[in-house]
XYZ file of C-alpha atoms in Angstrom:
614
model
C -104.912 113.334 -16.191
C -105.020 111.141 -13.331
C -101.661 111.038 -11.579
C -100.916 113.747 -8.661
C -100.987 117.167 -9.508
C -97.819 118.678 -9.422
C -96.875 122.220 -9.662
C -93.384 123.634 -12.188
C -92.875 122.338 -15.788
C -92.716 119.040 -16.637
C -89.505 117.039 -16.146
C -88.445 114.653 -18.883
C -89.100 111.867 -16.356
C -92.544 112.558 -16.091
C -93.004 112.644 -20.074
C -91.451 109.516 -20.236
C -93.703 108.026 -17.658
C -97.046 109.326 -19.165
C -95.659 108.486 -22.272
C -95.196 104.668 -21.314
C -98.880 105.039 -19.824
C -100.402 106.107 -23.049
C -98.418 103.230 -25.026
C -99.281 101.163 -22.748
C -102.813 101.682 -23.014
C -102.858 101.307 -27.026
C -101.195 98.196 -26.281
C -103.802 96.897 -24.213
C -106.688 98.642 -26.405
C -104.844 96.707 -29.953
C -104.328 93.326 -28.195
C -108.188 93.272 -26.916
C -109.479 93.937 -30.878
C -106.973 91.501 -31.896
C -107.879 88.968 -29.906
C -111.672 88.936 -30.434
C -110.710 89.273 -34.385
C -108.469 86.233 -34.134
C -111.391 83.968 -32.848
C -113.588 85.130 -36.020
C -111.127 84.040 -37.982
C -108.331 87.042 -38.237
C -104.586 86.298 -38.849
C -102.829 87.003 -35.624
C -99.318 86.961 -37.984
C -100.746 89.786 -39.944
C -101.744 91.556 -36.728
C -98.421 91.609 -35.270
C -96.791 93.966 -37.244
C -100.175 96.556 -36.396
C -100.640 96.325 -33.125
C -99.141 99.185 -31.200
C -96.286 97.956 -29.156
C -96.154 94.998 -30.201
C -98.192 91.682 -30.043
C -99.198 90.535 -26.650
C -96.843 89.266 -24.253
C -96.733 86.536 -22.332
C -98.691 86.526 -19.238
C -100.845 89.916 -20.488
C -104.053 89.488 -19.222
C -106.590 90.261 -22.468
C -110.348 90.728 -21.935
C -111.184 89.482 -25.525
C -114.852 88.604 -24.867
C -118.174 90.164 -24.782
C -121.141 89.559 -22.570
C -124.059 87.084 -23.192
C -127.283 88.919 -23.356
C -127.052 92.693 -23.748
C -129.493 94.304 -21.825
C -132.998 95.025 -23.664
C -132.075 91.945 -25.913
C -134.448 88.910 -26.641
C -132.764 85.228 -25.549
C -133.948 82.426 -28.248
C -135.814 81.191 -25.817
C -137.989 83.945 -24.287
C -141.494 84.400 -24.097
C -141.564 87.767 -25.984
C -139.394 85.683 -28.766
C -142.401 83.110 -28.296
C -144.928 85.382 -29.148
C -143.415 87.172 -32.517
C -142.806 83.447 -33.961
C -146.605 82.767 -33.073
C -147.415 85.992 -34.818
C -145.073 85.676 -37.990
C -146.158 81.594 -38.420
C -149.901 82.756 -38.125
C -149.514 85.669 -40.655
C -150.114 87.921 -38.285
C -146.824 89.781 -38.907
C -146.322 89.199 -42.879
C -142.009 89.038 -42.602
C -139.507 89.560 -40.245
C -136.183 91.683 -41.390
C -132.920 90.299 -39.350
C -130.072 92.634 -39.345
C -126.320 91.516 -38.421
C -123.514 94.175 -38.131
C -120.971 90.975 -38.327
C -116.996 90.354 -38.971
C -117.616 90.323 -42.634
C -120.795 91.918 -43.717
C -123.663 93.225 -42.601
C -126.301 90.546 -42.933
C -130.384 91.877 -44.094
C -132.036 88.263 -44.251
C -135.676 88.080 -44.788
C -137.982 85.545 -43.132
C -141.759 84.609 -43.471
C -143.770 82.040 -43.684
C -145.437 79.868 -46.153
C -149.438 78.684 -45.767
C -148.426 75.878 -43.542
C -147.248 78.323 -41.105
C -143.200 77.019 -41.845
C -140.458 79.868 -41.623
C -138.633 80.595 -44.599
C -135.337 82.791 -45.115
C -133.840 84.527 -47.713
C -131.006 87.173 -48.327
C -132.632 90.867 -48.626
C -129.574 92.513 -49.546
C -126.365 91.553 -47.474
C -123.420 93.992 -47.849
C -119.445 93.001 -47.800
C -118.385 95.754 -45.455
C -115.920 96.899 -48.486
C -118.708 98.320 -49.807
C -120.476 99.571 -46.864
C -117.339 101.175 -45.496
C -114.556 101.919 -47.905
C -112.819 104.141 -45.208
C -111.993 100.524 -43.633
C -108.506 98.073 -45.192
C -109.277 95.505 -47.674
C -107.467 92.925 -45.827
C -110.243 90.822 -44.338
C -108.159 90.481 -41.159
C -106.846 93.853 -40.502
C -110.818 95.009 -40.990
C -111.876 92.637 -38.764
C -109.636 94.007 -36.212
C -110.405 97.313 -37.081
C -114.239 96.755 -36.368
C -113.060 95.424 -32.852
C -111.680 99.069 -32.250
C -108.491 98.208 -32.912
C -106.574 101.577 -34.155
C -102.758 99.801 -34.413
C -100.361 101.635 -36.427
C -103.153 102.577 -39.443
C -104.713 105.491 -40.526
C -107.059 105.558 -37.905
C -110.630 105.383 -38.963
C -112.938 107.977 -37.821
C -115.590 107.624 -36.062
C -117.557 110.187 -37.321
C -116.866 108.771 -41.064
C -117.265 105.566 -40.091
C -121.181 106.703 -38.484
C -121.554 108.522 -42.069
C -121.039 105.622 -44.091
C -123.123 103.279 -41.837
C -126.103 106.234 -42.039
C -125.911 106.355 -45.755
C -126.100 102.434 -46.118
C -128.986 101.996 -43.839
C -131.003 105.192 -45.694
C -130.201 103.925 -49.361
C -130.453 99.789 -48.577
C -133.072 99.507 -45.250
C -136.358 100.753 -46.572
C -138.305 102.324 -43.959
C -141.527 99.699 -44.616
C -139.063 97.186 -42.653
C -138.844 99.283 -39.195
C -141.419 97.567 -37.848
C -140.545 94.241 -38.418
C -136.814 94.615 -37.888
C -134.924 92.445 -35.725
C -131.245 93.376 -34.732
C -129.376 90.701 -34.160
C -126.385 90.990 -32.200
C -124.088 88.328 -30.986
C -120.270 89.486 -30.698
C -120.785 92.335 -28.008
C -117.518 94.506 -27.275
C -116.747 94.873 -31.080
C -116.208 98.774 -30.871
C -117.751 99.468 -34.464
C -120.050 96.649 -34.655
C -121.613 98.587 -31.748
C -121.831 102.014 -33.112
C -123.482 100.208 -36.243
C -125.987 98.702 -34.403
C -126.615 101.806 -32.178
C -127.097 103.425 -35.475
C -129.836 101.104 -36.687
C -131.557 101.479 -33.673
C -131.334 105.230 -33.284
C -133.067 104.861 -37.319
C -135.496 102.578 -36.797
C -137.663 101.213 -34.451
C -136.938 98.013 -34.158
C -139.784 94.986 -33.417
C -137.022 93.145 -31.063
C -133.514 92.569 -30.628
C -132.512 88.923 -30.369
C -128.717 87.428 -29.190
C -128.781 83.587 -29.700
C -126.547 81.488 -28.568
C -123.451 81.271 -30.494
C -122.917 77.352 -30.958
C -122.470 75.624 -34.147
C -126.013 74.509 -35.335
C -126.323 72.112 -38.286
C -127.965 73.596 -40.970
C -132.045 73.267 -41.197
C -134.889 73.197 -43.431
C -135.498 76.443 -43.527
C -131.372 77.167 -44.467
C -131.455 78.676 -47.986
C -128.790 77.128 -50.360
C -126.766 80.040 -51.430
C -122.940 81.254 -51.287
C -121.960 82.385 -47.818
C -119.416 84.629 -46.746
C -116.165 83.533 -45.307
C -116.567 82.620 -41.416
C -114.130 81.874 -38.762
C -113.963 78.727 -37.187
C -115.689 79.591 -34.369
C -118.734 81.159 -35.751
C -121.974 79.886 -36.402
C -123.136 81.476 -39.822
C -125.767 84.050 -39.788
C -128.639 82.092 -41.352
C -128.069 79.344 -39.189
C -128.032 81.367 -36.286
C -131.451 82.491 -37.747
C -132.746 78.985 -38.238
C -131.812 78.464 -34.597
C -134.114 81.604 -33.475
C -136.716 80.438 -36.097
C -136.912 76.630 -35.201
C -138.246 77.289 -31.756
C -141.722 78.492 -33.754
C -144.923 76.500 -32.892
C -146.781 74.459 -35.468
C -149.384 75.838 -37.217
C -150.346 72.252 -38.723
C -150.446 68.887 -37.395
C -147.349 67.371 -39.036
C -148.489 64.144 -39.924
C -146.989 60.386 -41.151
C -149.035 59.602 -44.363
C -149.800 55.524 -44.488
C -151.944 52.946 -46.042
C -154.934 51.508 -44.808
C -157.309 48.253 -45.296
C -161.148 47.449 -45.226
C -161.247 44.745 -42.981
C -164.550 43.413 -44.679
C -163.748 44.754 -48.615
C -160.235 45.013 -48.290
C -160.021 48.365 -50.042
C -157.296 50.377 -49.694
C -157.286 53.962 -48.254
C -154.935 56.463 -46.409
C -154.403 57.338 -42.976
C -152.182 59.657 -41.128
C -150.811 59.398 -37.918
C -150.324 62.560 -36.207
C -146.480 62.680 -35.227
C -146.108 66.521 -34.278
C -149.627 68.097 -33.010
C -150.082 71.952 -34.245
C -148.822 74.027 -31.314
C -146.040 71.905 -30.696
C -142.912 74.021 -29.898
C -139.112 73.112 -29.546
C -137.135 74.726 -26.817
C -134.254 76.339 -27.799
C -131.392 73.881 -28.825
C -133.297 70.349 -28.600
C -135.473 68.024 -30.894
C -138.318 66.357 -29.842
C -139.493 62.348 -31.302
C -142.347 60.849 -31.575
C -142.397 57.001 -32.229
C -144.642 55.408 -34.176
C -145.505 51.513 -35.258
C -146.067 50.731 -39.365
C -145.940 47.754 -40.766
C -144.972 46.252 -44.621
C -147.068 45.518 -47.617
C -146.667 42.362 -49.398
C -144.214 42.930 -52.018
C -140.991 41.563 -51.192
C -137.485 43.843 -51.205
C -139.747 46.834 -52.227
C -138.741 49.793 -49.914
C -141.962 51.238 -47.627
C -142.326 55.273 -48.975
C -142.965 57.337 -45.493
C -144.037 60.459 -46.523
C -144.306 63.358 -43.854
C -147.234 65.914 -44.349
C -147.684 69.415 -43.389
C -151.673 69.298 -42.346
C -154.070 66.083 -43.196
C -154.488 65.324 -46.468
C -158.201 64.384 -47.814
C -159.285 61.538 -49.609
C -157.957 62.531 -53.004
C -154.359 63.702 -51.450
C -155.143 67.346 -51.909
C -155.052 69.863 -48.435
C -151.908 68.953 -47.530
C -147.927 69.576 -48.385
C -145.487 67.233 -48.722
C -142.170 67.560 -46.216
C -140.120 64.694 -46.607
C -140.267 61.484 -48.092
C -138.225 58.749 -46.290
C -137.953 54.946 -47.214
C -137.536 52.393 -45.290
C -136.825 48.722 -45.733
C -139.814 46.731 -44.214
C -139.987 43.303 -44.598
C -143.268 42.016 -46.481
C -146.064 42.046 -44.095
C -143.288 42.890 -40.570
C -143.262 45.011 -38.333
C -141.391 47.959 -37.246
C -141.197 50.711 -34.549
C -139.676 53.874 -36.190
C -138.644 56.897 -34.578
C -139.251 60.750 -35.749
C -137.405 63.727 -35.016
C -138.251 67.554 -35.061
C -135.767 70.145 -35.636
C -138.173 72.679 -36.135
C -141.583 73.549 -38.189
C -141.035 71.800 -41.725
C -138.103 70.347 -40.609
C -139.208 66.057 -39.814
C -136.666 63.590 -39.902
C -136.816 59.656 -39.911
C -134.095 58.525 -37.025
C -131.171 55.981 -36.835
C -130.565 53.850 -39.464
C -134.154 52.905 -40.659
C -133.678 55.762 -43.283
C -132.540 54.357 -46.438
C -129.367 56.941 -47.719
C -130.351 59.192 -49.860
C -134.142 58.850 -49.493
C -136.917 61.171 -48.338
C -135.231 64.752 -50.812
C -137.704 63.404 -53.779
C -140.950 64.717 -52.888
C -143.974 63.108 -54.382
C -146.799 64.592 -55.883
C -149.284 63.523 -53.254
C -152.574 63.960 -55.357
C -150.553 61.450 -57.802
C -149.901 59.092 -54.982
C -152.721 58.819 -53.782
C -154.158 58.288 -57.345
C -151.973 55.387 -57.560
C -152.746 53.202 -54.578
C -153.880 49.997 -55.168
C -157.764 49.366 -55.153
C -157.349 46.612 -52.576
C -155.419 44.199 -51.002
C -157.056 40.587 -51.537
C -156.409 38.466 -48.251
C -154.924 35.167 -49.318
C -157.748 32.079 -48.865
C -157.724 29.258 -45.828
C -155.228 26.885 -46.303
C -155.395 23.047 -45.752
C -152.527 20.746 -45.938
C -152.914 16.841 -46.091
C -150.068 14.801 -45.766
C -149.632 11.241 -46.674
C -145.994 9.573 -44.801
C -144.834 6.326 -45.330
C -143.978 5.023 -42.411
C -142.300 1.811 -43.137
C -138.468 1.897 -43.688
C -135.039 0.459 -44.191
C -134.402 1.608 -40.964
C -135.424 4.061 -38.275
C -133.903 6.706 -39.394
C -135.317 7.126 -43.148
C -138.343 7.494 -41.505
C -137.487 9.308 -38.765
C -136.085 11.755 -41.749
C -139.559 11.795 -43.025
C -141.140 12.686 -40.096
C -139.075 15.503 -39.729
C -139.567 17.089 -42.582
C -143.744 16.971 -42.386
C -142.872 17.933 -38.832
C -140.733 21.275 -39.755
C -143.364 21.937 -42.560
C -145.727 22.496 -40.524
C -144.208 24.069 -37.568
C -142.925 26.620 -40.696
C -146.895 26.902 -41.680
C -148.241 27.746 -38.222
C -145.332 30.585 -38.237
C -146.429 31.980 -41.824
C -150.199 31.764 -40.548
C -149.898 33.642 -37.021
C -151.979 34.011 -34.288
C -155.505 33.254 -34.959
C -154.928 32.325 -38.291
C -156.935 29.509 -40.486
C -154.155 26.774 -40.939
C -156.080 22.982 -40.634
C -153.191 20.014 -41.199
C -154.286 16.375 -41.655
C -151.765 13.679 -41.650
C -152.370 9.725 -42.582
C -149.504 7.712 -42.089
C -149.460 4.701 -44.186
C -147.404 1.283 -43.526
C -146.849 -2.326 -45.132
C -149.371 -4.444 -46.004
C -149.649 -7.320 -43.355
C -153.006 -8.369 -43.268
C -152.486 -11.234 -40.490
C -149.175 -9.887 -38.790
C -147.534 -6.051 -38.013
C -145.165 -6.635 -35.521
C -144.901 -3.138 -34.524
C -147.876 -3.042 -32.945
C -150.104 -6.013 -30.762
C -152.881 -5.258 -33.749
C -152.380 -4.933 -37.369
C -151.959 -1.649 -37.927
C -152.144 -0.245 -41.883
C -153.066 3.169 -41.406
C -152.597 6.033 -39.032
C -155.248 8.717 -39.593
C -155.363 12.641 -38.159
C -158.547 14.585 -39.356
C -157.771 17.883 -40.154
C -156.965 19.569 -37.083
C -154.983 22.753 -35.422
C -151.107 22.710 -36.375
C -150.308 22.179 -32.597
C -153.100 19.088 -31.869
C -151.261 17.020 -35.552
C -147.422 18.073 -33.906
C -148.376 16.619 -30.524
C -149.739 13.365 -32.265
C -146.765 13.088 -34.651
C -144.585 13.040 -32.209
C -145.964 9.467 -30.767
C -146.086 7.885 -34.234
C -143.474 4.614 -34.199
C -141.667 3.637 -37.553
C -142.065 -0.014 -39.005
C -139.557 -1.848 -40.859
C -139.860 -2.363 -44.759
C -141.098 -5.511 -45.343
C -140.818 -5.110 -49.466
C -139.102 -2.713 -51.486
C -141.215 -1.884 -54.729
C -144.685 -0.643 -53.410
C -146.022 0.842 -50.683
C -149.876 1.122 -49.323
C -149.667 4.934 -50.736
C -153.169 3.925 -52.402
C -154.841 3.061 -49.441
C -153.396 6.533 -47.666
C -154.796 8.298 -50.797
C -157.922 6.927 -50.518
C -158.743 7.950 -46.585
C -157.732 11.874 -47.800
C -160.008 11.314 -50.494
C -162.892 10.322 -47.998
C -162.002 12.924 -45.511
C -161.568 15.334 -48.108
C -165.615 14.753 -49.478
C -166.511 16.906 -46.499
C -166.244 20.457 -47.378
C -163.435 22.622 -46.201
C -163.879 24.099 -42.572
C -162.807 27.191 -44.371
C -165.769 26.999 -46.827
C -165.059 28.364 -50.747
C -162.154 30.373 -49.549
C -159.940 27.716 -48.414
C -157.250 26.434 -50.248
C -156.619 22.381 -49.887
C -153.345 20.574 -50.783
C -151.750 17.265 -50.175
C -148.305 16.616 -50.156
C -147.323 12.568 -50.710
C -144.277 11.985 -48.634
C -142.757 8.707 -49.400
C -140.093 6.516 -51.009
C -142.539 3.700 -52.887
C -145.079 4.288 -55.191
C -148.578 2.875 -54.564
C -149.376 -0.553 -55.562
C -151.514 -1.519 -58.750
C -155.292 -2.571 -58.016
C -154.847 -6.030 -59.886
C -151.862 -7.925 -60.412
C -150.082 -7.281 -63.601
C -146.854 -8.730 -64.038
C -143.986 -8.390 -61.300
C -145.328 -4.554 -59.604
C -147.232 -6.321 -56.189
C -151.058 -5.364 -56.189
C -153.230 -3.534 -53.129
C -154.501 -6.779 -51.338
C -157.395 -4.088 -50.419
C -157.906 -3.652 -54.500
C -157.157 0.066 -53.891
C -157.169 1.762 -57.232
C -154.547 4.873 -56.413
C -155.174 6.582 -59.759
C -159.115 6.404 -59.042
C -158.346 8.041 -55.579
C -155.796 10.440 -57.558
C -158.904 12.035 -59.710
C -161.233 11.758 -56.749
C -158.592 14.132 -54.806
C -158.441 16.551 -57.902
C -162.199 16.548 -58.339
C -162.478 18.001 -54.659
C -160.029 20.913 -55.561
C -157.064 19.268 -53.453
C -153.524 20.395 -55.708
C -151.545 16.942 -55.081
C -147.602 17.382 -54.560
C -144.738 14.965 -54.230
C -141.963 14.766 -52.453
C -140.038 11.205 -53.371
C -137.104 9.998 -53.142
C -135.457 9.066 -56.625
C -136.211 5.895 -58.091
C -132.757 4.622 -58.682
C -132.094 3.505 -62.281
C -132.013 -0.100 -64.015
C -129.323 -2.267 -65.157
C -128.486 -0.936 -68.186
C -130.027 -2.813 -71.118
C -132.412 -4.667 -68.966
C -136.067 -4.739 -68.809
C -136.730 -2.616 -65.554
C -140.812 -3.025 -65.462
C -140.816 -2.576 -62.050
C -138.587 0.995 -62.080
C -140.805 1.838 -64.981
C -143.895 1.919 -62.705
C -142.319 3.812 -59.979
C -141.301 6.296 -62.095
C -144.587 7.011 -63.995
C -146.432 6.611 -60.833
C -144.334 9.683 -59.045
C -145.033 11.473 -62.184
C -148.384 11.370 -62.042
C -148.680 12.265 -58.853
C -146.261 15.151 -59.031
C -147.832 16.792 -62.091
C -148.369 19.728 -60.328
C -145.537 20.395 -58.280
C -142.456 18.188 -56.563
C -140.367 18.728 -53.892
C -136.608 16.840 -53.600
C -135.218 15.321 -50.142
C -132.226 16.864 -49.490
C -132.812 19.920 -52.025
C -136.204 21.475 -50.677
C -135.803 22.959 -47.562
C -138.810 22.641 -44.903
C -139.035 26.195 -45.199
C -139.311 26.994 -48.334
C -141.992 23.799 -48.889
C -144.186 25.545 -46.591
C -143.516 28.972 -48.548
C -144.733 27.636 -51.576
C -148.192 25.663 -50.072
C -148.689 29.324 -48.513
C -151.479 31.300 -50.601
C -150.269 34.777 -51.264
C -151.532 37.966 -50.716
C -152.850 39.916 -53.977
C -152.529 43.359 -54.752
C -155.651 44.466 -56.979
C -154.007 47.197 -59.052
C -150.124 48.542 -58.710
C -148.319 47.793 -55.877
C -148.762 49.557 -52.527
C -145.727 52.301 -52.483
C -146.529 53.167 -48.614
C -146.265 51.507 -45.311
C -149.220 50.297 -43.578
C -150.705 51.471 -40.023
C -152.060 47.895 -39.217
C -150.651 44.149 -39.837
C -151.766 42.867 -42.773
C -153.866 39.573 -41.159
């Protein structure tokens, strides 16, 4: 009909030539369908042997995809879309009704939204096209490339039958109450029936909007219902998380907020507190997250994972008012700190980042009333803590002592790191050498003692490090007794911490201290010192006396050993309660174990905390 008109009959060129037009144009129409059936998935094998003419050739040019937005359609991201999300998450519009004509179905998926104002979906009634359509094949890929417009070498399908059976689907399965709250939702424009379907719904129904998201592969959300899909191509995004995309981009109706543990500075009773990661009104544009970072810190339970649970709304006192989201642990190291990250994909839908989620957490949700219930009374803030040492200071050689002095030197470096800024640490030190009451050549005056009050852990490290060793002049006692006796004395003087101050001494030394009067071989203290005197005294002013001693090497074997006898029940006594070995005891761990503990008054603390435990 639009060639040259030409007068006579025509010749059997001319049928031949309109002929090859006509075929030419089924080829063209069957190659388009096929090819936009073949990226949802279709079989292009199978759709060889349909295809009028022949599959496509090479170097045939087919327009095989659709526009972006139709005209009159709603973009994910547009302010009308804005305003229906506000309405559905504030109950203003009780439920919205999405309808898909797709490749395999037509989708009816039902959204609303819960009390917190969080988007749910569910299936209303989706349709295999089988049964909306009979009049189409059963082979998933020649329908598919019938609902492209293909027409091949089929029984066609009518149009008119095909409108019929859409019309009676929509009356018996769409009820009317919807219409209002319908959303068509069309993303594969250029499908030939797909199009009449849809042009059906709307000529039925007034719709609320028409929406075309983008059609990328989106990982499924919260608000994804856990049910059995239909078969999708490879390319296709299915339809409820295409939904979840257009429903993500809702504001928040609630402050979603990071539940956490608290303490009374003064009482040290424990409460909660939430941090506010997501204000209410917060909104996503289309196809991003947004974080918010926050800083928690650990409880004092070792290897006990921190619980991080994230709240729709603000919970009160008692846990009630608010909904659990997620859950999240965390490993936090007893009384650290960390900086943890949050991401939003959408209203409901809060997500601890990286790798500071432990796998497999956060998909228990607790009862929070229960929780809460649980929480410890209070935390009970370990006391002071003073540390007296006593170092002998006389030696085979430089470096046993110099040994020594390392140790009480690490010790306390090790307490001032366990204590912190500000903290209450005092450290007293009296080094202790041999009795020479008319000679010490180490120094131009006899020198028997070397005294530090109890002082900041910095001042005693800057004096240690000018202390001088003395060679041993005598190798069964020392002048511990004398050393015990100036703690004692300093110790008479209440703690600088007051009642709430914990006081230990820790004797660092090979000898034990010498008898007060000469009994048998064991030397005595030419001062008449009476170490076991000084031992209660230290005891009766709530000082806990430790040891750390090197072994007192054994006797000959079936010989008296008075003098190893002595040492030995002499370190006993003054290790009663507690010993540390050279060479055993690490620095580190000495000062963990002088450290007073925190105290948890009641169960443990299952949450993180929102300030440092100090």
């Amino acid at each position: 009909m639009r060639s040259d008109p030409v007068l006579g009959e025509l010749t059997e060129t001319d049928r031949r030539r309109e002929q090859a037009a006509v075929d030419a144009a089924g080829h063209a129409w069957d190659t388009r369908a096929a090819a936009l059936s073949n990226g949802s998935g279709g079989d292009a094998g199978r759709l060889s042997d349909v295809i009028r003419g022949g599959p496509a050739r090479p170097g045939e040019r087919n327009s095989a995809t659709g526009s972006g937005i139709p005209n009159g359609m709603l973009g994910y991201d547009s302010a009308r879309w804005h305003e229906i999300l506000a309405e559905l998450t504030s109950g203003r519009i009780k439920e919205l009704v999405f309808v898909e004509f797709g490749p395999d179905c037509v989708s009816v998926i039902r959204a609303s939204a819960d009390a917190n104002g969080i988007p749910r979906q569910a299936d209303a009634g989706s349709t295999e096209w089988r049964s909306v359509a009979p009049l189409l094949d059963r082979r998933p890929e020649i329908r598919r490339f019938q609902l492209a417009g293909g027409i091949g070498t089929l029984p066609p399908v009518g149009r008119t039958d095909f409108d019929e059976a859409v019309a009676h689907w929509l009356k018996a399965f769409v009820p009317p109450s919807s219409a209002h709250t319908m959303v068509l939702l069309c993303r594969r424009g250029g499908w030939v029936l797909l199009d009449r379907a849809a042009n059906l719904l709307r000529a039925a129904y007034p719709l609320l909007a028409e929406a075309a998201p983008a059609t990328r592969t989106a990982t499924a959300t919260a608000t994804t219902p856990a049910r059995n899909r239909p078969a999708h191509g490879p390319d296709e995004t299915p339809v409820e998380d295409a939904i979840a995309e257009l429903l993500r981009t809702a504001p928040l109706l609630l402050d979603h907020t990071l539940l956490l543990a608290d303490v009374d500075d003064r009482t040290g009773a424990v409460r909660t507190h939430t941090e506010v990661l997501f204000p209410a009104g917060s909104r996503l544009p289309a196809g991003t997250t947004a974080t918010a970072e926050v800083t928690v810190h650990g409880g004092i339970e070792h290897g006990a994972p921190a619980l991080l649970p994230v709240l729709a709304g603000r919970p009160g006192s008692d846990g009630s008012g608010a909904t659990v989201l997620s859950a999240p642990g965390s490993d936090l190291a007893a009384l650290g700190t960390a900086r943890l990250t949050f991401e939003l994909h959408g209203p409901g839908d809060v997500r601890l980042a990286g790798s500071a989620a432990l796998p497999g957490s956060g998909h228990d949700l607790p009862d929070l009333p229960d929780l809460v219930r649980r929480l410890p009374r209070r935390i009970v803030r370990p006391p002071g803590l003073e540390v007296w040492f006593t170092v002998e200071m006389s030696g085979a050689d430089a470096a046993e002592t110099a040994e020594r002095l390392a140790f009480v030197r690490e010790v306390v470096s090790a307490l001032a790191e366990r204590d912190g800024p500000g903290g209450r640490l005092r450290v007293g030190v009296v080094g202790h050498y041999d009795h020479v009451i008319h000679e010490n050549g180490h120094t131009a005056r006899p020198t028997l003692l070397l005294p530090l009050a109890s002082a900041t852990a910095g001042h005693v490290l800057t004096e240690l490090a000018r202390w001088q060793p003395a060679p041993r002049r005598q190798d069964m006692t020392s002048s511990l007794e004398d050393a015990l006796r100036a703690v004692a004395r300093r110790a008479a003087a209440p703690a600088r911490g007051g009642q709430d101050t914990r006081r230990t001494l820790l004797v660092v030394g090979r000898r034990p201290p010498a008898v007060s009067v000469l009994r048998g071989p064991v030397p005595s203290c030419p001062l008449g010192a009476d170490w076991r005197l000084e031992l209660q005294a230290l005891r009766g002013h709530g000082i806990r006396v430790l040891a750390r001693a090197d072994p007192v090497p054994p006797g000959p074997p079936g010989t008296p050993d008075p003098a190893g006898d002595y040492a030995r029940s002499a370190w006993a006594a003054l290790s009663a309660e507690g010993s540390f070995q050279p060479g055993t005891d690490a620095p580190a761990a000495v000062a963990e174990a002088l450290t007073p503990v925190w105290r948890s008054d009641g169960p443990s603390c299952p949450l993180a905390f929102a300030t440092a435990l100090r």
